[in-house]
Amino acid sequence: MTIPNSNDVYAREVVMARVGHLIRRKQREIERITRILRALFDPERVLAPEPGRIERIILIGPYARKSWYEDRHTIGFSDYEFWIVVKHPLFTEARCWRRARAVIGRELGDRCAVNVEVYAKSDIRIAKAERDTFILDRIEAGITLYRASRDAPLNAREHGETRS
């Protein structure tokens, strides 16, 4: 086993530490879902004027709260909500995410429900301009699991781990 480079802020352990308030199984599920979303986002499904890229992946909802605790209802089944911010509105199209959703369903479907909402950067800018508290409050309360400007890209081996 290799020790992750401390500069590789997408090392599995670092991502799991971002949700360190959760039990280990939920940390691993969230990290796995994040990795699948990053590796299987398919921007080539739409013709866009700029290259496709995920800008942010955010965990929102109860699992993003530091006050979250395990109870008998959540011990065996998890209900995760991820918000993804992409570079261009065309990348919000469902066909860009079809394969990622299928792999998540196949790998984690019996243990959890995963809701994925996709927003364009322009949607977030509009929400800020209009002071849309529904979107802004959730983003602020959420945990950013991945940010393109900060995190290392997936390497070839990590891409290979998610191939179906």
Tab-separated table of C-alpha atoms in Angstrom:
chain	number	residue	atom	x	y	z
A	1	MET	CA	0.000	0.000	0.000
A	2	THR	CA	1.344	3.412	-0.923
A	3	ILE	CA	1.017	6.421	1.316
A	4	PRO	CA	-0.890	9.184	-0.476
A	5	ASN	CA	1.075	12.279	-1.371
A	6	SER	CA	-0.017	15.070	0.942
A	7	ASN	CA	-0.250	17.349	-2.115
A	8	ASP	CA	-2.805	15.013	-3.732
A	9	VAL	CA	-5.901	16.510	-2.178
A	10	TYR	CA	-8.051	13.935	-3.914
A	11	ALA	CA	-6.434	11.060	-2.079
A	12	ARG	CA	-9.212	8.772	-0.855
A	13	GLU	CA	-8.299	9.436	2.795
A	14	VAL	CA	-8.484	13.212	2.350
A	15	VAL	CA	-11.926	13.053	0.752
A	16	MET	CA	-13.183	10.753	3.492
A	17	ALA	CA	-11.799	13.174	6.093
A	18	ARG	CA	-14.104	15.857	4.649
A	19	VAL	CA	-16.967	13.693	5.918
A	20	GLY	CA	-15.094	12.488	8.998
A	21	HIS	CA	-18.124	13.061	11.229
A	22	LEU	CA	-19.845	10.074	9.566
A	23	ILE	CA	-19.285	6.402	10.251
A	24	ARG	CA	-16.591	4.754	8.146
A	25	ARG	CA	-19.014	2.901	5.825
A	26	LYS	CA	-20.798	6.125	4.906
A	27	GLN	CA	-17.457	7.880	4.341
A	28	ARG	CA	-16.465	5.122	1.906
A	29	GLU	CA	-19.838	5.249	0.116
A	30	ILE	CA	-19.646	9.017	-0.322
A	31	GLU	CA	-16.065	8.839	-1.558
A	32	ARG	CA	-16.980	6.059	-4.002
A	33	ILE	CA	-19.986	7.971	-5.352
A	34	THR	CA	-17.842	11.094	-5.793
A	35	ARG	CA	-15.199	9.114	-7.665
A	36	ILE	CA	-17.826	7.516	-9.944
A	37	LEU	CA	-19.396	10.901	-10.726
A	38	ARG	CA	-16.012	12.360	-11.629
A	39	ALA	CA	-14.822	9.422	-13.693
A	40	LEU	CA	-18.047	8.701	-15.592
A	41	PHE	CA	-19.289	12.215	-16.339
A	42	ASP	CA	-19.570	12.121	-20.128
A	43	PRO	CA	-19.428	15.647	-21.588
A	44	GLU	CA	-19.106	14.260	-25.113
A	45	ARG	CA	-22.817	13.358	-25.067
A	46	VAL	CA	-23.644	16.978	-25.935
A	47	LEU	CA	-22.129	19.464	-28.326
A	48	ALA	CA	-21.011	22.449	-26.266
A	49	PRO	CA	-18.927	25.504	-27.130
A	50	GLU	CA	-16.376	24.716	-24.409
A	51	PRO	CA	-14.822	21.595	-22.882
A	52	GLY	CA	-16.902	19.801	-20.290
A	53	ARG	CA	-15.763	19.897	-16.722
A	54	ILE	CA	-17.162	19.369	-13.261
A	55	GLU	CA	-16.442	22.452	-11.193
A	56	ARG	CA	-17.731	21.189	-7.830
A	57	ILE	CA	-19.365	18.204	-6.185
A	58	ILE	CA	-21.223	19.063	-2.987
A	59	LEU	CA	-22.828	16.762	-0.434
A	60	ILE	CA	-25.951	18.401	0.942
A	61	GLY	CA	-28.653	17.359	3.355
A	62	PRO	CA	-28.437	15.600	6.717
A	63	TYR	CA	-25.120	13.834	6.033
A	64	ALA	CA	-23.455	17.198	5.472
A	65	ARG	CA	-24.358	18.317	8.988
A	66	LYS	CA	-21.649	17.898	11.603
A	67	SER	CA	-24.452	17.173	14.086
A	68	TRP	CA	-25.588	14.095	12.142
A	69	TYR	CA	-25.891	10.901	14.140
A	70	GLU	CA	-26.620	7.273	13.314
A	71	ASP	CA	-30.046	5.952	14.256
A	72	ARG	CA	-31.857	2.700	13.602
A	73	HIS	CA	-33.385	4.074	10.391
A	74	THR	CA	-30.105	5.159	8.818
A	75	ILE	CA	-27.815	2.376	10.016
A	76	GLY	CA	-28.608	0.042	7.115
A	77	PHE	CA	-29.711	2.417	4.385
A	78	SER	CA	-28.443	5.856	3.354
A	79	ASP	CA	-30.146	8.577	1.341
A	80	TYR	CA	-27.444	10.832	-0.128
A	81	GLU	CA	-27.934	14.050	-2.018
A	82	PHE	CA	-25.193	15.385	-4.273
A	83	TRP	CA	-25.204	18.679	-6.114
A	84	ILE	CA	-22.831	18.995	-9.039
A	85	VAL	CA	-21.812	22.293	-10.603
A	86	VAL	CA	-20.634	22.042	-14.208
A	87	LYS	CA	-18.989	24.563	-16.466
A	88	HIS	CA	-21.721	24.949	-19.119
A	89	PRO	CA	-25.537	24.519	-18.998
A	90	LEU	CA	-25.459	21.852	-21.731
A	91	PHE	CA	-23.575	19.561	-19.324
A	92	THR	CA	-26.625	19.444	-17.062
A	93	GLU	CA	-28.323	17.216	-19.652
A	94	ALA	CA	-29.297	13.800	-18.269
A	95	ARG	CA	-27.436	11.943	-21.028
A	96	CYS	CA	-24.106	13.284	-19.682
A	97	TRP	CA	-24.845	11.518	-16.388
A	98	ARG	CA	-26.619	8.346	-17.540
A	99	ARG	CA	-23.616	6.033	-17.191
A	100	ALA	CA	-22.545	7.462	-13.799
A	101	ARG	CA	-26.077	7.006	-12.434
A	102	ALA	CA	-26.221	3.444	-13.760
A	103	VAL	CA	-22.914	2.491	-12.121
A	104	ILE	CA	-23.938	4.079	-8.811
A	105	GLY	CA	-27.240	2.204	-8.931
A	106	ARG	CA	-25.532	-1.076	-9.720
A	107	GLU	CA	-22.766	-0.741	-7.115
A	108	LEU	CA	-24.657	0.888	-4.241
A	109	GLY	CA	-28.341	0.520	-5.087
A	110	ASP	CA	-29.277	-1.946	-2.375
A	111	ARG	CA	-27.512	0.060	0.372
A	112	CYS	CA	-28.490	3.600	-0.473
A	113	ALA	CA	-30.477	6.016	-2.561
A	114	VAL	CA	-28.450	8.644	-4.379
A	115	ASN	CA	-30.007	11.815	-5.692
A	116	VAL	CA	-27.869	13.839	-8.090
A	117	GLU	CA	-28.829	17.390	-9.061
A	118	VAL	CA	-26.731	19.123	-11.705
A	119	TYR	CA	-26.401	22.892	-12.001
A	120	ALA	CA	-24.385	25.055	-14.363
A	121	LYS	CA	-22.062	27.760	-13.027
A	122	SER	CA	-24.457	30.261	-14.584
A	123	ASP	CA	-27.316	28.839	-12.462
A	124	ILE	CA	-25.284	29.533	-9.339
A	125	ARG	CA	-24.427	33.056	-10.515
A	126	ILE	CA	-28.132	33.741	-11.134
A	127	ALA	CA	-29.026	32.319	-7.707
A	128	LYS	CA	-26.495	34.683	-6.113
A	129	ALA	CA	-27.788	37.685	-8.056
A	130	GLU	CA	-31.396	36.850	-7.154
A	131	ARG	CA	-30.493	35.879	-3.580
A	132	ASP	CA	-32.141	32.490	-4.056
A	133	THR	CA	-31.966	31.146	-0.520
A	134	PHE	CA	-33.029	27.627	-1.529
A	135	ILE	CA	-29.854	27.125	-3.570
A	136	LEU	CA	-27.466	29.363	-1.644
A	137	ASP	CA	-28.322	28.004	1.810
A	138	ARG	CA	-27.838	24.410	0.680
A	139	ILE	CA	-24.514	25.146	-0.978
A	140	GLU	CA	-23.277	27.009	2.090
A	141	ALA	CA	-24.402	24.241	4.466
A	142	GLY	CA	-23.059	21.494	2.195
A	143	ILE	CA	-19.639	19.877	2.156
A	144	THR	CA	-17.574	20.398	-0.986
A	145	LEU	CA	-16.175	16.968	-1.790
A	146	TYR	CA	-14.468	18.052	-4.988
A	147	ARG	CA	-13.499	21.439	-6.435
A	148	ALA	CA	-11.740	21.545	-9.807
A	149	SER	CA	-9.600	24.529	-8.842
A	150	ARG	CA	-8.247	22.760	-5.747
A	151	ASP	CA	-8.316	19.004	-6.182
A	152	ALA	CA	-6.041	16.739	-8.166
A	153	PRO	CA	-7.466	15.020	-11.237
A	154	LEU	CA	-8.178	11.303	-11.174
A	155	ASN	CA	-5.242	9.301	-12.432
A	156	ALA	CA	-5.494	6.506	-15.047
A	157	ARG	CA	-5.779	3.776	-12.386
A	158	GLU	CA	-8.651	5.573	-10.663
A	159	HIS	CA	-10.449	6.003	-13.986
A	160	GLY	CA	-9.981	2.276	-14.558
A	161	GLU	CA	-11.534	1.422	-11.170
A	162	THR	CA	-14.875	2.835	-12.312
A	163	ARG	CA	-15.052	1.316	-15.775
A	164	SER	CA	-17.949	-1.018	-16.231
